[in-house]
Structures are given as structure tokens and as C-alpha cells.
PDB file of C-alpha atoms in Angstrom:
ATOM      1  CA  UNK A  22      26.453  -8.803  13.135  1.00 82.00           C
ATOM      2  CA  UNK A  23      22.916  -8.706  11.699  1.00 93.00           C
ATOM      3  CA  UNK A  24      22.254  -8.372   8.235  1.00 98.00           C
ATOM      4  CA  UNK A  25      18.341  -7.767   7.786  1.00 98.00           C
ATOM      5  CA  UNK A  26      16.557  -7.327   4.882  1.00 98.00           C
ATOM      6  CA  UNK A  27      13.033  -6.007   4.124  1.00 98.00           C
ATOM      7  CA  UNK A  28      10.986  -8.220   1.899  1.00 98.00           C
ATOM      8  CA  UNK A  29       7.738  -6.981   0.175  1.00 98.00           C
ATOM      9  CA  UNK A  30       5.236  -7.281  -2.526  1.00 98.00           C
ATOM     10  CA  UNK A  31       4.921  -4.413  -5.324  1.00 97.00           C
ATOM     11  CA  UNK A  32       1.540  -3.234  -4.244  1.00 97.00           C
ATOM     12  CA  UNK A  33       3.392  -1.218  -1.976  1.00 98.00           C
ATOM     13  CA  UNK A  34       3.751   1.734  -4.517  1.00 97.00           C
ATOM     14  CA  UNK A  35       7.056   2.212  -4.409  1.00 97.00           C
ATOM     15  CA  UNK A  36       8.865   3.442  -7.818  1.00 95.00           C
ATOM     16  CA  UNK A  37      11.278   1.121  -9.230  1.00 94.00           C
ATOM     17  CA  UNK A  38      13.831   4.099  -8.447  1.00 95.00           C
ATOM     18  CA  UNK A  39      13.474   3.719  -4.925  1.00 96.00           C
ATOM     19  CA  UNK A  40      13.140   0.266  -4.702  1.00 97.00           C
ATOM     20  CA  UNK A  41      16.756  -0.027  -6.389  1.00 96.00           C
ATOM     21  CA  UNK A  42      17.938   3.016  -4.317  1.00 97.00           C
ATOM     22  CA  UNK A  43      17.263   1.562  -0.997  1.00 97.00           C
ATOM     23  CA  UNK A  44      17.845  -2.164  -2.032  1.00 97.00           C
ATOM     24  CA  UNK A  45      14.354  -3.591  -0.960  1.00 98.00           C
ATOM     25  CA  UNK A  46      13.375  -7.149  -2.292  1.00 98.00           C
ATOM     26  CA  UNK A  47       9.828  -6.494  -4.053  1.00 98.00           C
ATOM     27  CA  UNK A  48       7.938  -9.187  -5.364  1.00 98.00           C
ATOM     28  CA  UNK A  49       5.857  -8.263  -8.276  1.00 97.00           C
ATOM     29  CA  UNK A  50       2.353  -9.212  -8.678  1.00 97.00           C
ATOM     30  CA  UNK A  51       1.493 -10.540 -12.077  1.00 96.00           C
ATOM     31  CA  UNK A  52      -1.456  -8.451 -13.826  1.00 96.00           C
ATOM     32  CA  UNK A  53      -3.507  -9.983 -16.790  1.00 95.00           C
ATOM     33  CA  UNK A  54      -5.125  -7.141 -18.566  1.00 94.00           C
ATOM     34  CA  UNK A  55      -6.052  -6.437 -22.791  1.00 91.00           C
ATOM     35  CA  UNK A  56      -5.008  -9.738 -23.575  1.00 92.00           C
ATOM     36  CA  UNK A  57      -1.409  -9.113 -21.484  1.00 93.00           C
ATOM     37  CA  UNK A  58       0.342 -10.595 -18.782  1.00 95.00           C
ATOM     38  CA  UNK A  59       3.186  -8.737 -16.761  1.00 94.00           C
ATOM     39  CA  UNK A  60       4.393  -7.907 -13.179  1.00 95.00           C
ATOM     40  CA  UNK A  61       3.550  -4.908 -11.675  1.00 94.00           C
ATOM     41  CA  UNK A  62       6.174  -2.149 -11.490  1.00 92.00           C
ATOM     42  CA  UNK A  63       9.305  -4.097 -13.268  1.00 92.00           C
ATOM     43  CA  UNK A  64       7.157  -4.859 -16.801  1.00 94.00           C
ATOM     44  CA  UNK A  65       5.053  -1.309 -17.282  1.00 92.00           C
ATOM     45  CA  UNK A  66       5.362   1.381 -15.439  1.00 91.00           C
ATOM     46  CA  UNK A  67       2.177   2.854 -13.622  1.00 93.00           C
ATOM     47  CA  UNK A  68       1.808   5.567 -16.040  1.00 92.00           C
ATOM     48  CA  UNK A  69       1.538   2.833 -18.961  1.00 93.00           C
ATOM     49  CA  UNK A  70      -0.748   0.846 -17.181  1.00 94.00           C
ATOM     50  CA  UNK A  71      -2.979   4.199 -16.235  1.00 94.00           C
ATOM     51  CA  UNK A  72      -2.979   4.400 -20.320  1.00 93.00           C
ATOM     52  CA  UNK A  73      -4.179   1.021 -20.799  1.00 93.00           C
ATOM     53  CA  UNK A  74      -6.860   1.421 -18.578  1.00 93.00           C
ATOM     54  CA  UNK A  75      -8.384   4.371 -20.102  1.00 89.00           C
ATOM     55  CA  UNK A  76      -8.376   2.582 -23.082  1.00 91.00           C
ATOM     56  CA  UNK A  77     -10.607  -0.741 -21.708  1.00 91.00           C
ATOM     57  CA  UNK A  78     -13.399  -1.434 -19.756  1.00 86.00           C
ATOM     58  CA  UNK A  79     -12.014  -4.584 -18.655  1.00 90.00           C
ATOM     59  CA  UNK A  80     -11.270  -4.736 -15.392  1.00 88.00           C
ATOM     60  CA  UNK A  81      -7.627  -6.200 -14.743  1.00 92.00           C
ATOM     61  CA  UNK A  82      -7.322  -9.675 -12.881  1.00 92.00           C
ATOM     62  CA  UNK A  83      -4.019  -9.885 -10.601  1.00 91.00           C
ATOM     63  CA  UNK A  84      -3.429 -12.985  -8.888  1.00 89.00           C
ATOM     64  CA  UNK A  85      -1.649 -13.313  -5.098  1.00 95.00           C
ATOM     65  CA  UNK A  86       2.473 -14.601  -4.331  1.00 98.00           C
ATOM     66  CA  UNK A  87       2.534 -18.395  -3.916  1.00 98.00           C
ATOM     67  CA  UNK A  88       4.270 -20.145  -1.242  1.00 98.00           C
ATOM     68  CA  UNK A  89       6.859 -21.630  -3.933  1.00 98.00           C
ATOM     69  CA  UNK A  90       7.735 -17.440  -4.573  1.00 98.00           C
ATOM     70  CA  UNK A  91       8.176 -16.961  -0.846  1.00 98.00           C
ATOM     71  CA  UNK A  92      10.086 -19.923  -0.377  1.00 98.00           C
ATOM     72  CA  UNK A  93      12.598 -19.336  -3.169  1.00 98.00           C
ATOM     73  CA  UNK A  94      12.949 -16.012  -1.980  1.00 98.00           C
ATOM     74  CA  UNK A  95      14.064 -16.718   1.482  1.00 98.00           C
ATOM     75  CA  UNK A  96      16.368 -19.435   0.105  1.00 98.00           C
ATOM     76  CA  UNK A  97      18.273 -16.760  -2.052  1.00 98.00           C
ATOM     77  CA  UNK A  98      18.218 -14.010   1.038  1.00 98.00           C
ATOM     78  CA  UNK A  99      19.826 -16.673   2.910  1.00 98.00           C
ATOM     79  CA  UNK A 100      22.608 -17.684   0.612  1.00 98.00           C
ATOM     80  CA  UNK A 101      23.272 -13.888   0.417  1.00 98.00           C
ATOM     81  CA  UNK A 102      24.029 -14.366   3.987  1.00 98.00           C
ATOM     82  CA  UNK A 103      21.353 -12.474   5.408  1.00 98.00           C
ATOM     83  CA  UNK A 104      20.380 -13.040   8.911  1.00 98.00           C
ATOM     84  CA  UNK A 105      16.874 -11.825   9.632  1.00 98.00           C
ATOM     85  CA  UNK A 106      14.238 -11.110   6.938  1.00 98.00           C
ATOM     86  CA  UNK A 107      11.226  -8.798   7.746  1.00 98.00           C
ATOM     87  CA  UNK A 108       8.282  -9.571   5.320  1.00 98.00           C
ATOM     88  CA  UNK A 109       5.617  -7.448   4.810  1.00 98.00           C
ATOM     89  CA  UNK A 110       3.014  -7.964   2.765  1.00 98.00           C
ATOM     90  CA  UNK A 111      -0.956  -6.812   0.860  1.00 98.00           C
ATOM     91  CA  UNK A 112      -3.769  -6.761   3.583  1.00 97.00           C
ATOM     92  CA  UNK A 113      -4.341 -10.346   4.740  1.00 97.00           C
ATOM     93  CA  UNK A 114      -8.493  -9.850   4.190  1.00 93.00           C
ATOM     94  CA  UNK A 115      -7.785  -8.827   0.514  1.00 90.00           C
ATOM     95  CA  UNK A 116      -5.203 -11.335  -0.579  1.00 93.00           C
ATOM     96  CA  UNK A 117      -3.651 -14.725   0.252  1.00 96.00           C
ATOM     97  CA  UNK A 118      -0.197 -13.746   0.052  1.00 98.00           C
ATOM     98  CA  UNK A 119       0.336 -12.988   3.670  1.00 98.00           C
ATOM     99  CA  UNK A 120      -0.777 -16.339   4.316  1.00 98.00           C
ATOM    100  CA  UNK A 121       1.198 -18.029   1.821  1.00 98.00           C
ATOM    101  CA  UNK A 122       4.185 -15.579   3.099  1.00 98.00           C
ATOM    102  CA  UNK A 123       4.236 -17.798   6.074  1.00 98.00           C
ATOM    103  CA  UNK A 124       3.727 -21.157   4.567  1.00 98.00           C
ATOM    104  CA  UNK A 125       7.059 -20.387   2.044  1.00 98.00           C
ATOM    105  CA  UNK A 126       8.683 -19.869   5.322  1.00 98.00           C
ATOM    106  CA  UNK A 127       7.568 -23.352   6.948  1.00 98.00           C
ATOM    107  CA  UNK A 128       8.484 -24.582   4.036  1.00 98.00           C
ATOM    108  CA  UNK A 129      12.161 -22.743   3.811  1.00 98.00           C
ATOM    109  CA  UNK A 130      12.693 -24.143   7.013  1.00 98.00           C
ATOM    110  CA  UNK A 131      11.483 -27.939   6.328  1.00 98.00           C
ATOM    111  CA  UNK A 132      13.888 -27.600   3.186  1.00 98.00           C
ATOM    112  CA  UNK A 133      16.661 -26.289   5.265  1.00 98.00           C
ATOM    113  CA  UNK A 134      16.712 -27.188   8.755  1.00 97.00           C
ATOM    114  CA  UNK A 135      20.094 -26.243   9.846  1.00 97.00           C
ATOM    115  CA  UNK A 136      19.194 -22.273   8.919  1.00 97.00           C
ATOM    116  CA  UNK A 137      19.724 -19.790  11.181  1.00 95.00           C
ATOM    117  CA  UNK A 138      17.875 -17.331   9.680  1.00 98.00           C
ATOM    118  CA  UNK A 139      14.802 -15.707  11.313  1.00 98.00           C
ATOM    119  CA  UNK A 140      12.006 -14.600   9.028  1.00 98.00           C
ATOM    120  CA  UNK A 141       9.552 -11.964  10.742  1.00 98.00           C
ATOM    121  CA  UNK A 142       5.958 -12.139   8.539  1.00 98.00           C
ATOM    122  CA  UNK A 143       3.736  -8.702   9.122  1.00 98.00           C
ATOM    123  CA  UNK A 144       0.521  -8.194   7.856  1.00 98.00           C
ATOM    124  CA  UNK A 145       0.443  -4.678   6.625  1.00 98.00           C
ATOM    125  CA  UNK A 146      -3.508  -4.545   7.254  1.00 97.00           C
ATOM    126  CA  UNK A 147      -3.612  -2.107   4.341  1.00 97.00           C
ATOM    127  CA  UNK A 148      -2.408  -1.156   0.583  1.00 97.00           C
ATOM    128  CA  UNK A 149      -0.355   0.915  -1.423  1.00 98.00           C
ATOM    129  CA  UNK A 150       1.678   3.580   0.174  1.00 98.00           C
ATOM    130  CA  UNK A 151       0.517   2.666   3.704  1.00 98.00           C
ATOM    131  CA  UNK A 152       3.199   0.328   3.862  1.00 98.00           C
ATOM    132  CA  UNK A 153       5.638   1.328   1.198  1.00 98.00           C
ATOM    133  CA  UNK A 154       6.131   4.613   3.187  1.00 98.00           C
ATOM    134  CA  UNK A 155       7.008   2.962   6.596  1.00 98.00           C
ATOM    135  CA  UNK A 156       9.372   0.305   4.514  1.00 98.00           C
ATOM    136  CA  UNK A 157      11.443   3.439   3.221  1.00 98.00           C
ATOM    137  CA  UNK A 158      11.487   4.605   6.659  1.00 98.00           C
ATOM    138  CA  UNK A 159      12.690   1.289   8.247  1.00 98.00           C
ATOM    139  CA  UNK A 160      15.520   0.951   5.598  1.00 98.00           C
ATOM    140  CA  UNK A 161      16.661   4.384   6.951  1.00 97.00           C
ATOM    141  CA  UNK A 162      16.820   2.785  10.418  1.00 98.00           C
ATOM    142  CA  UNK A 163      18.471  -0.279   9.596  1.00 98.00           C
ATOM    143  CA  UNK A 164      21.186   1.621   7.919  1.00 97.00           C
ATOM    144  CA  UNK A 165      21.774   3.778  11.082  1.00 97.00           C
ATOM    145  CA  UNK A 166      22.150   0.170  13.268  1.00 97.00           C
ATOM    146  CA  UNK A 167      18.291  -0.897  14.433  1.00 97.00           C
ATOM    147  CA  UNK A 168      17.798  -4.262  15.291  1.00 97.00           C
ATOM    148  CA  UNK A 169      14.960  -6.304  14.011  1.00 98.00           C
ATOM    149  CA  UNK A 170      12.823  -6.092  17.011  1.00 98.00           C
ATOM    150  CA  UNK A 171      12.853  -2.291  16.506  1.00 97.00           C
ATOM    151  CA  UNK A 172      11.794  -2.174  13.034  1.00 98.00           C
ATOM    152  CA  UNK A 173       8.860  -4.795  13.630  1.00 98.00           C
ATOM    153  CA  UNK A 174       7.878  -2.832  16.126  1.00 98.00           C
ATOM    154  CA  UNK A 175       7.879   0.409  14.545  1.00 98.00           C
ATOM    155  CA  UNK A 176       6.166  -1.410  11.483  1.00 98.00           C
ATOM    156  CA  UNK A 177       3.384  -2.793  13.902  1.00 98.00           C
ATOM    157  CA  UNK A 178       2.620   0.650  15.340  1.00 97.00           C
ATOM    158  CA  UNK A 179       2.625   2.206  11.927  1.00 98.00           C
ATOM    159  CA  UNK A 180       0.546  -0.664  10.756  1.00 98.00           C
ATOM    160  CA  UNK A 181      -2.050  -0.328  13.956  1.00 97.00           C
ATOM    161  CA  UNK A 182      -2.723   3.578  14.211  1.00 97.00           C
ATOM    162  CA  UNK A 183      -2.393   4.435  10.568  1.00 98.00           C
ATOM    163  CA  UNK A 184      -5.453   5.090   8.107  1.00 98.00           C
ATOM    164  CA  UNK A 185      -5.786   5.902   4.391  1.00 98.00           C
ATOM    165  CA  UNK A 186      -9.234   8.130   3.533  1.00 98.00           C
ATOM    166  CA  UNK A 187      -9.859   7.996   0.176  1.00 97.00           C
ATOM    167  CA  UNK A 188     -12.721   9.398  -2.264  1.00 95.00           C
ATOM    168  CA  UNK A 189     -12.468   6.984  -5.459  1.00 93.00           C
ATOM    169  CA  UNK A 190     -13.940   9.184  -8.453  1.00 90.00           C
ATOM    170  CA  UNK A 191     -16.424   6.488  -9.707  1.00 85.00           C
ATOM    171  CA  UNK A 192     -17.382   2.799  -8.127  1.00 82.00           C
ATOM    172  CA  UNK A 193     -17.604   1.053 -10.811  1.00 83.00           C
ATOM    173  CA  UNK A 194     -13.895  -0.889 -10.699  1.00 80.00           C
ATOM    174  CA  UNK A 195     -14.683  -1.750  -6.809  1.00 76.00           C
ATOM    175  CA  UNK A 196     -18.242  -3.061  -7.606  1.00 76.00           C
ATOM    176  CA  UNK A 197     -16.619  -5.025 -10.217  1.00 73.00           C
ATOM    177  CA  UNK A 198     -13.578  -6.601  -8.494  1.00 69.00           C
ATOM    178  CA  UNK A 199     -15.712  -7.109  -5.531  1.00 67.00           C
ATOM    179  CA  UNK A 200     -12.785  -6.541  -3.665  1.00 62.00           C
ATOM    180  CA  UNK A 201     -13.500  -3.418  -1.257  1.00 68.00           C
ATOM    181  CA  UNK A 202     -16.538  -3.996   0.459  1.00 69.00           C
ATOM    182  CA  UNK A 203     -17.488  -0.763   1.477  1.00 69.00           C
ATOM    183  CA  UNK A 204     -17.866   0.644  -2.767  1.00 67.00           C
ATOM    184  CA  UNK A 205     -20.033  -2.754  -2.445  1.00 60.00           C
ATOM    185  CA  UNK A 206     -22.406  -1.218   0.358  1.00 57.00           C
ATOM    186  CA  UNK A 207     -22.742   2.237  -0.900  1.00 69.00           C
ATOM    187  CA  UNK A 208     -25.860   3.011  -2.814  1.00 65.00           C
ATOM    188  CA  UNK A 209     -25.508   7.539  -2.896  1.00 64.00           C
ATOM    189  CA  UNK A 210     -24.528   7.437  -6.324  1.00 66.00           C
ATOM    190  CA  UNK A 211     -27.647   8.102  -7.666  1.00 63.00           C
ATOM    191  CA  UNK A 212     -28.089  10.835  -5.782  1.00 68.00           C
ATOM    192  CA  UNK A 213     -24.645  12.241  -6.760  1.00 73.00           C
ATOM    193  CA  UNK A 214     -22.659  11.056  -3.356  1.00 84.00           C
ATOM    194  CA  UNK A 215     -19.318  10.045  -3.202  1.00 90.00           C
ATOM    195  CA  UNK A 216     -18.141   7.887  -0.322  1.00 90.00           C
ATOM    196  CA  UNK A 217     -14.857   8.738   2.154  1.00 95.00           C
ATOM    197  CA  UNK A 218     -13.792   5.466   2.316  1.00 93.00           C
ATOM    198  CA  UNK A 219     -11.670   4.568   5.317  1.00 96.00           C
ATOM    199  CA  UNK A 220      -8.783   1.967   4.518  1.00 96.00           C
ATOM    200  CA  UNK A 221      -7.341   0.808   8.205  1.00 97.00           C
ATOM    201  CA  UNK A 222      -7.653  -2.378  10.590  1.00 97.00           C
ATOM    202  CA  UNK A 223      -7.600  -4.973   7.195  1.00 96.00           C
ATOM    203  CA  UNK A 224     -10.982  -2.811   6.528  1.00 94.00           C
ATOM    204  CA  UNK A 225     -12.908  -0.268   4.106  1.00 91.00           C
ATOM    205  CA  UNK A 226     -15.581   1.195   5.840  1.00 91.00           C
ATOM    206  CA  UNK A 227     -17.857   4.407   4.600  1.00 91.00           C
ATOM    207  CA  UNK A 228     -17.500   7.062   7.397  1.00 93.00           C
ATOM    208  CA  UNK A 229     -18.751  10.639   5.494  1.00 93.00           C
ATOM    209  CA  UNK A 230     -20.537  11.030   2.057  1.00 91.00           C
ATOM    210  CA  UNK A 231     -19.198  13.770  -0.300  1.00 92.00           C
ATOM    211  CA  UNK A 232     -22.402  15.554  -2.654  1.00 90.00           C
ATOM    212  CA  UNK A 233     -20.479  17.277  -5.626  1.00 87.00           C
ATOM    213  CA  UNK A 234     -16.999  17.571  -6.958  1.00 89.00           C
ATOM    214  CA  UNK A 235     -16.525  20.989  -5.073  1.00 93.00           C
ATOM    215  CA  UNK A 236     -17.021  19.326  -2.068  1.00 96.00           C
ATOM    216  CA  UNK A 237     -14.122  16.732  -2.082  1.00 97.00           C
ATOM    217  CA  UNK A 238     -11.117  18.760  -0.933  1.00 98.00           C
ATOM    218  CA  UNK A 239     -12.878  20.427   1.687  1.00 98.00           C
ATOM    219  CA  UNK A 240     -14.338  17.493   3.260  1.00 97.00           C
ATOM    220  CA  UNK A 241     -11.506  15.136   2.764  1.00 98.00           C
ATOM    221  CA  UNK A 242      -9.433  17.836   4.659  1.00 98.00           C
ATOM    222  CA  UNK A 243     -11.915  17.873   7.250  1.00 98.00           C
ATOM    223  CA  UNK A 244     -12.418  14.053   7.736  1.00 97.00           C
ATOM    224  CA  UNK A 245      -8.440  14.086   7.803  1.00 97.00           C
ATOM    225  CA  UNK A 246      -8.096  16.701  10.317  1.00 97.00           C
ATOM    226  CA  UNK A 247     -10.718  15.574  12.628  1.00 96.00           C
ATOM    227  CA  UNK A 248      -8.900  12.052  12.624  1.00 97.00           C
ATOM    228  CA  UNK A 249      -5.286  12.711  12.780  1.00 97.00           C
ATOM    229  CA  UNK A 250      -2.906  13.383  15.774  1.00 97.00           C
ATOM    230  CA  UNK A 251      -1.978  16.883  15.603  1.00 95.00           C
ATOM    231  CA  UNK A 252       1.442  17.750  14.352  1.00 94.00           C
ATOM    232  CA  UNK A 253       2.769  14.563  12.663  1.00 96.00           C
ATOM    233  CA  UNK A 254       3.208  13.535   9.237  1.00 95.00           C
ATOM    234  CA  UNK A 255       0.413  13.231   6.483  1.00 98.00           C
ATOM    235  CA  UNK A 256       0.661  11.385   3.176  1.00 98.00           C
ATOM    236  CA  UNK A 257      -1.169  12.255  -0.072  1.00 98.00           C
ATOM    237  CA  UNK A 258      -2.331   9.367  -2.167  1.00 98.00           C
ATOM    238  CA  UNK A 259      -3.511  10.228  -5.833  1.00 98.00           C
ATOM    239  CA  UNK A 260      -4.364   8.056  -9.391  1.00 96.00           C
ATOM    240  CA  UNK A 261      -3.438   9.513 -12.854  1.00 95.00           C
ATOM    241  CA  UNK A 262      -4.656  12.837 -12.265  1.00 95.00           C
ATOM    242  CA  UNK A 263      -2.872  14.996  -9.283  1.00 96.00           C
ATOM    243  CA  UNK A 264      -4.934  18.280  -9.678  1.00 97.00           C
ATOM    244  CA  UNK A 265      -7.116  17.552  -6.572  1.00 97.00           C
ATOM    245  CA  UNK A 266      -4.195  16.094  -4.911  1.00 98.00           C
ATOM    246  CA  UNK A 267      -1.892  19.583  -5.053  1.00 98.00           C
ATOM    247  CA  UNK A 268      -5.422  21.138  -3.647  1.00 98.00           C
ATOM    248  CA  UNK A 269      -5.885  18.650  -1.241  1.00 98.00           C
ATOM    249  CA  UNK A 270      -2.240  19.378   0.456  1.00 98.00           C
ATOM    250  CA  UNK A 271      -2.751  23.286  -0.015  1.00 98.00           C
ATOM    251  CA  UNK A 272      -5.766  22.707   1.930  1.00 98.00           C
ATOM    252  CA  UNK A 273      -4.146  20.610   4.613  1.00 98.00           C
ATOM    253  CA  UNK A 274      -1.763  23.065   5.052  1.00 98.00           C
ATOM    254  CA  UNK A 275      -3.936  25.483   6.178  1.00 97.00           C
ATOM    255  CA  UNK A 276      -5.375  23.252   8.607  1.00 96.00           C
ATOM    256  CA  UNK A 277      -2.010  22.082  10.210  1.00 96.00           C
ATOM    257  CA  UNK A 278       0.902  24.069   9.004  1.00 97.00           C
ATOM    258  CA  UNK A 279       2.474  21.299   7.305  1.00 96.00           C
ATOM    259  CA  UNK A 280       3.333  19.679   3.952  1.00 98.00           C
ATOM    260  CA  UNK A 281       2.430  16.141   2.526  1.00 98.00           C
ATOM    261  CA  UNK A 282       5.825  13.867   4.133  1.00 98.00           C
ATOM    262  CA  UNK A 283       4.854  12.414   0.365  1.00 97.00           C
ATOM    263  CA  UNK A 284       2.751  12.664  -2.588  1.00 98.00           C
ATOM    264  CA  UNK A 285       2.629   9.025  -4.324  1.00 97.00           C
ATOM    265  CA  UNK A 286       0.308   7.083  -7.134  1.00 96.00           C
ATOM    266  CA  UNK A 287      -1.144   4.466  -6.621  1.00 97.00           C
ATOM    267  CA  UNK A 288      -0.146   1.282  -8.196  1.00 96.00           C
ATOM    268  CA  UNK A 289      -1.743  -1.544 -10.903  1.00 95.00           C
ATOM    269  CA  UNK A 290      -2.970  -3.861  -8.345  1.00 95.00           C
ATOM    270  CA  UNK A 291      -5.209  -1.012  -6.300  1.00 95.00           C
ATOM    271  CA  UNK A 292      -6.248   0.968  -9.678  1.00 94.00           C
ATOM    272  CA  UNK A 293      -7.863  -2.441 -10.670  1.00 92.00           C
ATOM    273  CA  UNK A 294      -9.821  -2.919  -8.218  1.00 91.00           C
ATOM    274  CA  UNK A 295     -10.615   0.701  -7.035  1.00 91.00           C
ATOM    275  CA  UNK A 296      -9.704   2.597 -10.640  1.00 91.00           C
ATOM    276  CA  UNK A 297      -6.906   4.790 -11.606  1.00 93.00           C
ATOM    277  CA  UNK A 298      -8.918   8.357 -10.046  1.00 94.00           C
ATOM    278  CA  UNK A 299      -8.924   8.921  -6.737  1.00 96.00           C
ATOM    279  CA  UNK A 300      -7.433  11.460  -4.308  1.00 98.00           C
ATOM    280  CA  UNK A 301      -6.678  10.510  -0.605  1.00 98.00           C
ATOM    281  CA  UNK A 302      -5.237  11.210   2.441  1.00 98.00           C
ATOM    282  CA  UNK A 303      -3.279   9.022   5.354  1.00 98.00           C
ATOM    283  CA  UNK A 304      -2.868  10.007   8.407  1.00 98.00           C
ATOM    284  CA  UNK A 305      -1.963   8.824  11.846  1.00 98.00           C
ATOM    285  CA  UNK A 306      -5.428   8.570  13.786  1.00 97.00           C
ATOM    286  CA  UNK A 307      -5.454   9.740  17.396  1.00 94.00           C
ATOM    287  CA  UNK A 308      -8.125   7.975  18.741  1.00 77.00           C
ATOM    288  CA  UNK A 309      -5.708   5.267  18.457  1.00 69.00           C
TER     289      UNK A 309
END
């Protein structure tokens, strides 16, 4: 009888609550920040971290999951007797770890050569709750009896028509971390624009510009609704602040009849490099 477990790093968003609840194996990145080191999620919760960062200009350093993390990982899933491990991890273009995700498990298996147990890597193409949300969902499957090949599958659909559009309240963390290269190629600020940034495909891309703070709700609504496959679930994605967030989801039920599935913050690792304010949206995209 299979015995699968879902493996995953914290910038998935999910609260420690769930991650206990549902009995997913998170790996925490480590965050240097003020003089501190500590892994995301486990050491300070988000709301602490939001705190610190209002209190700094620093911009927080996080560094990706070695192959040594992976490997001892796998070794303790399989000595718990599990049989197939699913591991999903950060966008590949952002961060090693999907990379090293695989080396841990060439390693695992050079280490232990007699083990049986398979070990499924997935890149989740994206951050935060793009993947956490899908992981929740997969638990629920397992527990009703799917097989491995079901839940990679529905991961890899989730993972290909899924995008997060996101309006990030200032640029200045993503100029600085140099990490999302679409902040790096917008130059409206001057003229009071704010970019919709689309997060999808191991991408950020610019594909509307937002003039004034009035403006953000209405045309993150629209970008949303012009995108998404009609009747299925949206997600709501917000930083320390949820104000435009609760008017973002009043607006999007206007426009399709229909609640956020989820509201959820985002985490240490994406606040550092795109800051803690920001309201988005993610949707399942019907061109695709």
C-alpha cells in the first residue's frame, strides 16, 4: 500500500497551523535580516517579520535548500516507511533549490541503493500560495486514496495554467533584490504608474499599468476577469495590510458570483524581495 508524502519548502505560505494539520514536510528557508538569522515560518511568524520590516530599510537576504537538506530529508521519509515522496519546490528561475531538490535525491539514492522509494521533483514555476494552495488540495486527495501519478498530475496542471497578478505598492524591495525582473524593467513610477505584474510560466512579466491608488481594485479585477476561466476558483494574495484585499474580492464577486477559495499573506521570503504591501489575485487562465 502506498504511503506518499508531500515535501515542500516554506515559501509556500502556508501557516504553521496547517502545515501541522495536514502533516506536510516544509523546509524552512533561513532569513538573515537586522542583524538576525531564523527560518521562515517555524522561528517568527509572518506578522513579526512584517514588523521588522517596517522598522528597516534593509532588505532581507534568504539563501536556497542545499542538496545535504534534501538528502537528509528523504533519508528520514524513508525510514518512516514512506513509499513515494512528491517534492515541490520555489520557482526554478528564482532559486536553486529545485535543482538541488534533485541532486539530494541522486545523492539519497547513491547513499542507499537498495531503496525502493520513488521521489517525484516538481518545479512549482511560481511562489507563495500558488503552490501552497494546490499542496493542501493534494493532501485532501491522498487521504481519500489517489495515487502518486494523480497528484503529480493534478500538481502539473495546476502548476501550467495557473497565474498570480499582483500590484506590489512600491518597487523599491524588487529593484533591490534584483530578483523579479519585470519591477527591474518598469520605469512608470515617475509618472505615478503601478505595474500588474504577472507571476506564471517561472516568469514576471508587466501586462497593464495602474495610474492612482483608486485605480487598483478596479483594474486588478478586470485584468483577473479578462484572464480567468469562467466559473472556477480564485485566490486572493495580500501583505500586511488586507483593506484592498476584502475590496478586491467584493469586487470579484460582482464580476463572477463567487468568493476568494482563499485569502492568504504572503510569506518572508516573497516580502523581501517584492515588500510586505501588495494585493493580488490568482486565477486559472483560459487561454491556457
Amino acid at each position: 500500500m502506498s504511503k506518499i508524502m508531500i515535501l515542500t519548502d516554506s515559501c509556500c505560505d502556508l501557516t504553521k497551523e496547517i502545515i501541522e494539520e495536514l502533516g506536510i514536510t516544509v523546509l524552512p528557508f533561513e532569513i538573515t535580516f537586522c542583524g538576525e538569522t531564523f527560518h521562515e515560518i517555524f522561528d517568527k511568524s509572518t506578522r513579526e517579520f512584517y514588523d521588522m520590516m517596517l522598522k528597516s530599510d534593509e532588505i532581507p537576504k534568504h539563501s536556497q535548500l542545499s542538496p545535504l537538506t534534501f538528502e537528509k530529508t528523504y533519508k528520514k521519509l524513508y525510514d518512516e516507511g514512506y513509499t513515494d515522496v512528491i517534492s515541490v519546490s520555489i520557482n526554478s528561475e528564482g532559486s536553486g533549490t529545485f535543482t538541488n531538490s534533485i541532486i539530494g535525491k541522486n545523492d539519497f539514492y547513491e547513499n542507499n541503493p537498495d531503496a525502493k522509494m520513488r521521489i517525484f521533483n516538481i518545479d512549482s514555476r511560481c511562489y507563495t500560495i500558488f503552490y501552497g494552495y494546490p499542496i493542501m488540495e493534494a493532501v485532501k486527495k491522498i487521504r481519500k486514496g489517489a495515487e502518486a501519478e494523480d497528484i503529480i498530475a493534478y500538481l502539473e496542471d495546476w502548476f501550467n495554467i495557473c497565474a498570480i497578478y499582483a500590484v506590489p505598492y512600491s518597487l523599491k524591495y524588487a529593484r533591490k533584490s534584483g530578483r523579479i525582473s519585470a519591477a527591474a524593467a518598469f520605469a512608470g513610477e515617475l509618472l505615478g504608474l503601478k505595474p500588474i505584474i504577472e507571476f506564471a510560466d517561472n516568469k514576471t512579466t508587466t501586462v497593464e499599468k495602474i495610474r492612482g491608488e483608486k485605480s487598483i481594485v478596479p483594474k486588478l479585477a478586470d485584468c483577473a476577469e479578462k484572464r480567468m476561466t469562467p466559473q472556477t476558483p480564485y485566490l486572493i494574495i495580500h501583505g500586511r495590510d488586507d483593506t484592498l484585499a476584502k475590496e478586491l474580492e467584493k469586487e470579484m464577486i460582482k464580476r463572477t458570483g463567487r468568493k476568494a477559495e482563499m485569502f492568504a499573506n504572503i510569506g518572508a521570503v516573497v516580502a523581501s524581495n517584492i515588500g510586505p504591501d501588495l494585493v493580488a489575485v490568482l486565477v486559472r487562465r483560459k487561454n491556457k
